[in-house]
GROMACS .gro file of C-alpha atoms in nm:
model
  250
    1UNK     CA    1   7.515  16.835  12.200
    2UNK     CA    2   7.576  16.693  12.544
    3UNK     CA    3   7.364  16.420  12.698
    4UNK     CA    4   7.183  16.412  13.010
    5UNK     CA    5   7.345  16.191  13.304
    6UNK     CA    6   7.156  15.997  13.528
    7UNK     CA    7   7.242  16.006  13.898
    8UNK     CA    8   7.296  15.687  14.000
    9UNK     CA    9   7.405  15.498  14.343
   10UNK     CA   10   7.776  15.583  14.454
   11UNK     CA   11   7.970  15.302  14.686
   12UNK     CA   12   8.287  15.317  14.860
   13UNK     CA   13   8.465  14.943  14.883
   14UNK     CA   14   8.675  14.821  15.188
   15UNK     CA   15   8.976  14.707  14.974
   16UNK     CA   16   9.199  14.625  15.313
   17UNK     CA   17   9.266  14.298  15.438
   18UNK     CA   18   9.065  14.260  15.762
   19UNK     CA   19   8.691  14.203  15.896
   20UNK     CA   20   8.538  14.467  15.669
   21UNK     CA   21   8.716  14.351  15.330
   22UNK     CA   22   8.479  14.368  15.085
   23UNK     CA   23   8.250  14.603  15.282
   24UNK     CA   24   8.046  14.767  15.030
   25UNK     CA   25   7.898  15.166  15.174
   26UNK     CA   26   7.635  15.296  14.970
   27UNK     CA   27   7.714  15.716  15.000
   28UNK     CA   28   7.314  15.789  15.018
   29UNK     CA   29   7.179  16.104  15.225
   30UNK     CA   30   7.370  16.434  15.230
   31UNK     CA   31   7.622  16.336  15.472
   32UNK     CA   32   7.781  16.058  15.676
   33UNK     CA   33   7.998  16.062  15.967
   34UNK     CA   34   8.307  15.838  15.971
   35UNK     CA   35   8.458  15.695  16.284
   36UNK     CA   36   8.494  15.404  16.554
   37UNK     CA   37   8.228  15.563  16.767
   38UNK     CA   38   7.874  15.398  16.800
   39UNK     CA   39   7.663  15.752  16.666
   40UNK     CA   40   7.854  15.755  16.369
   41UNK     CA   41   7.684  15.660  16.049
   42UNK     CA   42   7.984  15.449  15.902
   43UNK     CA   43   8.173  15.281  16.163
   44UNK     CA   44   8.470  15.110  16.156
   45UNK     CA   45   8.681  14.917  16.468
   46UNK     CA   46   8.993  14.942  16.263
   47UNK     CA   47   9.188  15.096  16.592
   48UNK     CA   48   9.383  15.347  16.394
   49UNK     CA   49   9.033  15.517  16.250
   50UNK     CA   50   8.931  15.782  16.489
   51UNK     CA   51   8.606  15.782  16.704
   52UNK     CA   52   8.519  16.052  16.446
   53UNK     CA   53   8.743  16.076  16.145
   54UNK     CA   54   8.591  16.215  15.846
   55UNK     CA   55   8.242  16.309  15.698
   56UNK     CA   56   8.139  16.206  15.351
   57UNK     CA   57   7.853  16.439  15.184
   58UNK     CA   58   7.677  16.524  14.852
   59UNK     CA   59   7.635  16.833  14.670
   60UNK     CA   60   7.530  16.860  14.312
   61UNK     CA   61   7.522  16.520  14.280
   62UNK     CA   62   7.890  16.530  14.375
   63UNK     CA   63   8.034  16.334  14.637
   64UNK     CA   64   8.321  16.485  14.859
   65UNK     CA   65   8.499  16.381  15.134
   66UNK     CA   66   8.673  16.574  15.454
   67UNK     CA   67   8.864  16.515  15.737
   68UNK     CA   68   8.781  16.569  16.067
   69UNK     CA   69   9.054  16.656  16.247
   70UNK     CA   70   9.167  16.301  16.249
   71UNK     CA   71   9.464  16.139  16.411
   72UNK     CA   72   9.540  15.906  16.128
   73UNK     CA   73   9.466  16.140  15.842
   74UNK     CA   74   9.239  16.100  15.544
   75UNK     CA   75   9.403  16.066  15.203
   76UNK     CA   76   9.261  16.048  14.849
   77UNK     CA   77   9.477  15.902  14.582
   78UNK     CA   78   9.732  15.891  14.867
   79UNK     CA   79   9.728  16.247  14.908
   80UNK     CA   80   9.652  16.361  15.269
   81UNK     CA   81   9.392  16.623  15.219
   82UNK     CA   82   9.342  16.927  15.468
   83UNK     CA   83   8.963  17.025  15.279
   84UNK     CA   84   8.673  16.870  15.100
   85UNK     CA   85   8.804  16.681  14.818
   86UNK     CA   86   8.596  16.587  14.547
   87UNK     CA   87   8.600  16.169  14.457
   88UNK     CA   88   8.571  16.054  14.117
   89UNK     CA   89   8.498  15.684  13.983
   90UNK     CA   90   8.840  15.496  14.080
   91UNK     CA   91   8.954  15.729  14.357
   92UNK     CA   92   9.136  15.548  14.683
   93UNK     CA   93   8.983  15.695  14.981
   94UNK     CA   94   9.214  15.579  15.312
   95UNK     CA   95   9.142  15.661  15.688
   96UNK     CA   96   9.429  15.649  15.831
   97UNK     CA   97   9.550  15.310  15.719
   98UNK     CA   98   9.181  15.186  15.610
   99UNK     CA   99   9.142  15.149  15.224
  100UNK     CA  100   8.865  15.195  15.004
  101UNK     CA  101   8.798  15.237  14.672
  102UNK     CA  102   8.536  15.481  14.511
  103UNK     CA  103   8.312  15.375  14.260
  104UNK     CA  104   8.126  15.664  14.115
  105UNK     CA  105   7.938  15.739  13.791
  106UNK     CA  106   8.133  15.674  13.477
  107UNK     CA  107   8.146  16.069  13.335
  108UNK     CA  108   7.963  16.094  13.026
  109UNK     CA  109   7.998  16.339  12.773
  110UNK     CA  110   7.967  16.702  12.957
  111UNK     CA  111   7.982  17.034  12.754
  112UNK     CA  112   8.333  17.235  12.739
  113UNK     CA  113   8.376  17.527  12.921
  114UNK     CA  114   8.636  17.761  12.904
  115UNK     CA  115   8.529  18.035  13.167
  116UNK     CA  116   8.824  17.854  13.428
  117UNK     CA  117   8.884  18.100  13.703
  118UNK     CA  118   9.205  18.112  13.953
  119UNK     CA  119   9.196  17.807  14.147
  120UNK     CA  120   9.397  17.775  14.509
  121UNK     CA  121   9.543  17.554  14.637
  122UNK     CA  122   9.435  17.256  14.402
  123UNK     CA  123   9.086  17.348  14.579
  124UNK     CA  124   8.793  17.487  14.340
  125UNK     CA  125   8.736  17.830  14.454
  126UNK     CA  126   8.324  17.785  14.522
  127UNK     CA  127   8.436  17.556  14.760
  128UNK     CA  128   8.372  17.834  15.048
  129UNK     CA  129   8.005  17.708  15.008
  130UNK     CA  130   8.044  17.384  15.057
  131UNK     CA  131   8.289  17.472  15.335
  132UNK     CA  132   7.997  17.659  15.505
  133UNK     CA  133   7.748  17.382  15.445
  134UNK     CA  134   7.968  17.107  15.639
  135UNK     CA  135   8.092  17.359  15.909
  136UNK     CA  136   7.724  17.423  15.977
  137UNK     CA  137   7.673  17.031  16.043
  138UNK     CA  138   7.975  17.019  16.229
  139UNK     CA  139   7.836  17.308  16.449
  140UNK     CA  140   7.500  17.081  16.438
  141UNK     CA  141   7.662  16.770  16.550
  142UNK     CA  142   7.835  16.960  16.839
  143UNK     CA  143   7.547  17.128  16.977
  144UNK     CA  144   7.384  16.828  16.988
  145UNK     CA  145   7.678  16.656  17.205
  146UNK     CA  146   7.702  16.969  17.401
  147UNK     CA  147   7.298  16.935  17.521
  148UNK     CA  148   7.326  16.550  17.657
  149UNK     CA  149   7.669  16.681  17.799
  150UNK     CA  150   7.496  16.946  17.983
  151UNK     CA  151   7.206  16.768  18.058
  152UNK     CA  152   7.398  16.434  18.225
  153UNK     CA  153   7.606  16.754  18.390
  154UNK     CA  154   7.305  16.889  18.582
  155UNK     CA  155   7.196  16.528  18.659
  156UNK     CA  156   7.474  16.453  18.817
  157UNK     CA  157   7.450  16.762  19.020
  158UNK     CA  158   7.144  16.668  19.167
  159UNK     CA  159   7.250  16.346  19.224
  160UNK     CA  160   7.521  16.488  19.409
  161UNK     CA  161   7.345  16.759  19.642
  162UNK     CA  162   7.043  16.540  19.727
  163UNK     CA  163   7.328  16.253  19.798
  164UNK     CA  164   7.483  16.529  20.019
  165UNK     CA  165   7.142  16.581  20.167
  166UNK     CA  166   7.054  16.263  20.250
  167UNK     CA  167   7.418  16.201  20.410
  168UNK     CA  168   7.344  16.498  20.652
  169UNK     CA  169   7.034  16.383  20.737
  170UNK     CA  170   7.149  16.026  20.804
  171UNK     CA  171   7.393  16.161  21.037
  172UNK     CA  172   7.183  16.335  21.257
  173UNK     CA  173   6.921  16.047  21.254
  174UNK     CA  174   7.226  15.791  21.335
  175UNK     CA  175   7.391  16.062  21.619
  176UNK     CA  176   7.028  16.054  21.774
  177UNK     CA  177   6.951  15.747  21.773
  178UNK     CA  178   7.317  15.641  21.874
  179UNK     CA  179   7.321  15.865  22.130
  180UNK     CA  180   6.964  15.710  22.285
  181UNK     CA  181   7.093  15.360  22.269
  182UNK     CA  182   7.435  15.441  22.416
  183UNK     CA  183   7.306  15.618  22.717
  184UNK     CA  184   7.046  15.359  22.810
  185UNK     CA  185   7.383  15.107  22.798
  186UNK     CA  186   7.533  15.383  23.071
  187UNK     CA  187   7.210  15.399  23.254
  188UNK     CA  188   7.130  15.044  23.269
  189UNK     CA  189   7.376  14.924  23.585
  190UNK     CA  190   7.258  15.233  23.778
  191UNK     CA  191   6.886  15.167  23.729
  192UNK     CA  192   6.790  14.787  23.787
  193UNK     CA  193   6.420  14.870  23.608
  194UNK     CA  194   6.556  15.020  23.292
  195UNK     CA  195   6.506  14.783  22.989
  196UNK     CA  196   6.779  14.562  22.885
  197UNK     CA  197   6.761  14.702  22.544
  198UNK     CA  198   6.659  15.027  22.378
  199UNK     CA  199   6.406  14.908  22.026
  200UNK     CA  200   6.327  15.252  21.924
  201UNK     CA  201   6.712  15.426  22.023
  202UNK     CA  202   6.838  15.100  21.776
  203UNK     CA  203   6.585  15.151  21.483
  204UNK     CA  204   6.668  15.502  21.485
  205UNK     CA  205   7.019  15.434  21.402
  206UNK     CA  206   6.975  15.170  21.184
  207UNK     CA  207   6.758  15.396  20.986
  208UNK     CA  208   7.048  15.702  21.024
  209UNK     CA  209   7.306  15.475  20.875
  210UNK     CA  210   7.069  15.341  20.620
  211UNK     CA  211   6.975  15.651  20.510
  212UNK     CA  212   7.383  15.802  20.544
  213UNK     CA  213   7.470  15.510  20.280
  214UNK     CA  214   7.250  15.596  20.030
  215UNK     CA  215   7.370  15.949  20.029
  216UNK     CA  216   7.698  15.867  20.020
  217UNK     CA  217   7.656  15.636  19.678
  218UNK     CA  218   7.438  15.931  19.548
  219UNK     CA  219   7.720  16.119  19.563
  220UNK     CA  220   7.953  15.887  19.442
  221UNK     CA  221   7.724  15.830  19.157
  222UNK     CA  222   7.689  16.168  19.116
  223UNK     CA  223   8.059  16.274  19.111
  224UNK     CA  224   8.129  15.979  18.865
  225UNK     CA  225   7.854  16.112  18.612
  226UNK     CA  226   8.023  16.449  18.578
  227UNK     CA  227   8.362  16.322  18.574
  228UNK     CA  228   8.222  16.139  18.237
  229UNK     CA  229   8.045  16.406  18.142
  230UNK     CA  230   8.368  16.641  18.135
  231UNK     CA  231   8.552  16.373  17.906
  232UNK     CA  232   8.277  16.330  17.683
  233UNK     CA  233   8.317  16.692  17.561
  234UNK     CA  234   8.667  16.715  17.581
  235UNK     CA  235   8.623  16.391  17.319
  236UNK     CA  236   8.384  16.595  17.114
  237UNK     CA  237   8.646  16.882  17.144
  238UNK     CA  238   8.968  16.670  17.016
  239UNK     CA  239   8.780  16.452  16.776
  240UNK     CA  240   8.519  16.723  16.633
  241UNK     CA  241   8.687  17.014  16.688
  242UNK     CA  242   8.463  17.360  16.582
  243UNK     CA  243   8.538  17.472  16.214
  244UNK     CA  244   8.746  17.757  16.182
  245UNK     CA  245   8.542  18.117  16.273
  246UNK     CA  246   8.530  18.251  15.874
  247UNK     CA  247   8.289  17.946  15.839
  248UNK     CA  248   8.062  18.003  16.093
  249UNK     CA  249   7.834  18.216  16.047
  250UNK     CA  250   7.694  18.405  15.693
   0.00000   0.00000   0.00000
């Protein structure tokens, strides 16, 4: 007769000497992101941890953990791992050189069964479905990048042509204006009753170059934006790179 287990709260603990010794994570929700950078649900500033390392999730009231393409590696029981690994109460859970100790439920009493079927790869073979579940977030996570990416891309291309627009226009209001004020300077010995200065001819060009700057930092602006924008997603594709094809789609 087996007894029924209770699910109960699951914790990793920062065992490493540091700022976050002693940190206590409480693995609630269906997944969590690991990583240095600000969107990610558990965040570390441990330098060697990468902006987004590893993701831990629950199925079956199971916790698991996978890397995430990582530069530093995650290892369970000091054993890099290359797929979801399944933690148990006492596992050591590193990124990179960040440790952290699981504490799980204690296993109770569970009935035997015998119906064991070829395992690879130290990997349980239903393991394709979990596989598919956290590709499908990973997918999730960088469509979601890819839409402010794209959307701070056609920003800046605004900024850019209406900077460009505004510089043209500047120049032509600064070449006539320019071109008023220089000629009355020619004019003026030849024509005692010319005024001394031209108001308007000055204005003009005041307002040209006034109106040529602010194109120009448009444009700078602009040109910067994108130039983030384009490393931003090569950062998405190096530190969340897309799961392999089999797991995309069903």
């Amino acid at each position: 007769m087996t007894q029924p287990s209770t699910t109960r709260p699951t914790y990793l603990v920062v065992e490493s000497a540091g700022a976050d010794q002693g940190r206590r994570i409480s693995l609630i929700g269906n997944s969590l992101t690991v990583g240095r950078l600000p969107t990610c649900d558990v965040r570390f500033s441990d330098v060697h941890v990468s902006r987004t390392h590893a993701v831990l999730w629950r199925r079956g009231g199971l916790d698991y953990v996978e890397d995430l393409g990582s530069s530093g590696g995650t290892f369970v029981n000091n054993i890099a791992i290359t797929g979801p690994r399944e933690l148990h109460h006492g596992d050591t859970v590193a990124f990179a050189g960040l440790r952290l100790r699981y504490q799980g439920e204690v296993p109770t009493p569970q009935a035997v069964r015998y119906d064991i079927r070829d395992q690879w790869a130290d990997e349980l073979d239903n393991a394709g479905r979990d596989q598919y579940d956290l590709s499908q977030y990973v997918i999730e996570v960088r469509e979601s990048f890819f839409r402010e990416i794209a959307a701070a891309r056609t920003k800046a291309r605004r900024l850019v042509w209406t900077g460009l627009a505004l510089f043209a226009i500047g120049l032509g209001i600064a070449y006539a204006g320019g071109y008023s004020f220089f000629e009355l300077i020619v004019d003026a010995p030849l024509d005692p009753s010319a005024p001394s200065t031209d108001f308007i001819g000055s204005l003009t060009a005041a307002v040209g170059g006034v109106t040529n700057a602010v194109g120009l930092l448009l444009m700078i602006i602009g040109t910067v934006l994108h130039v983030v924008a384009t490393s931003r997603r090569r950062l998405v594709d190096r530190e969340l790179p897309p799961p392999p094809v089999q797991y995309r789609g069903h």
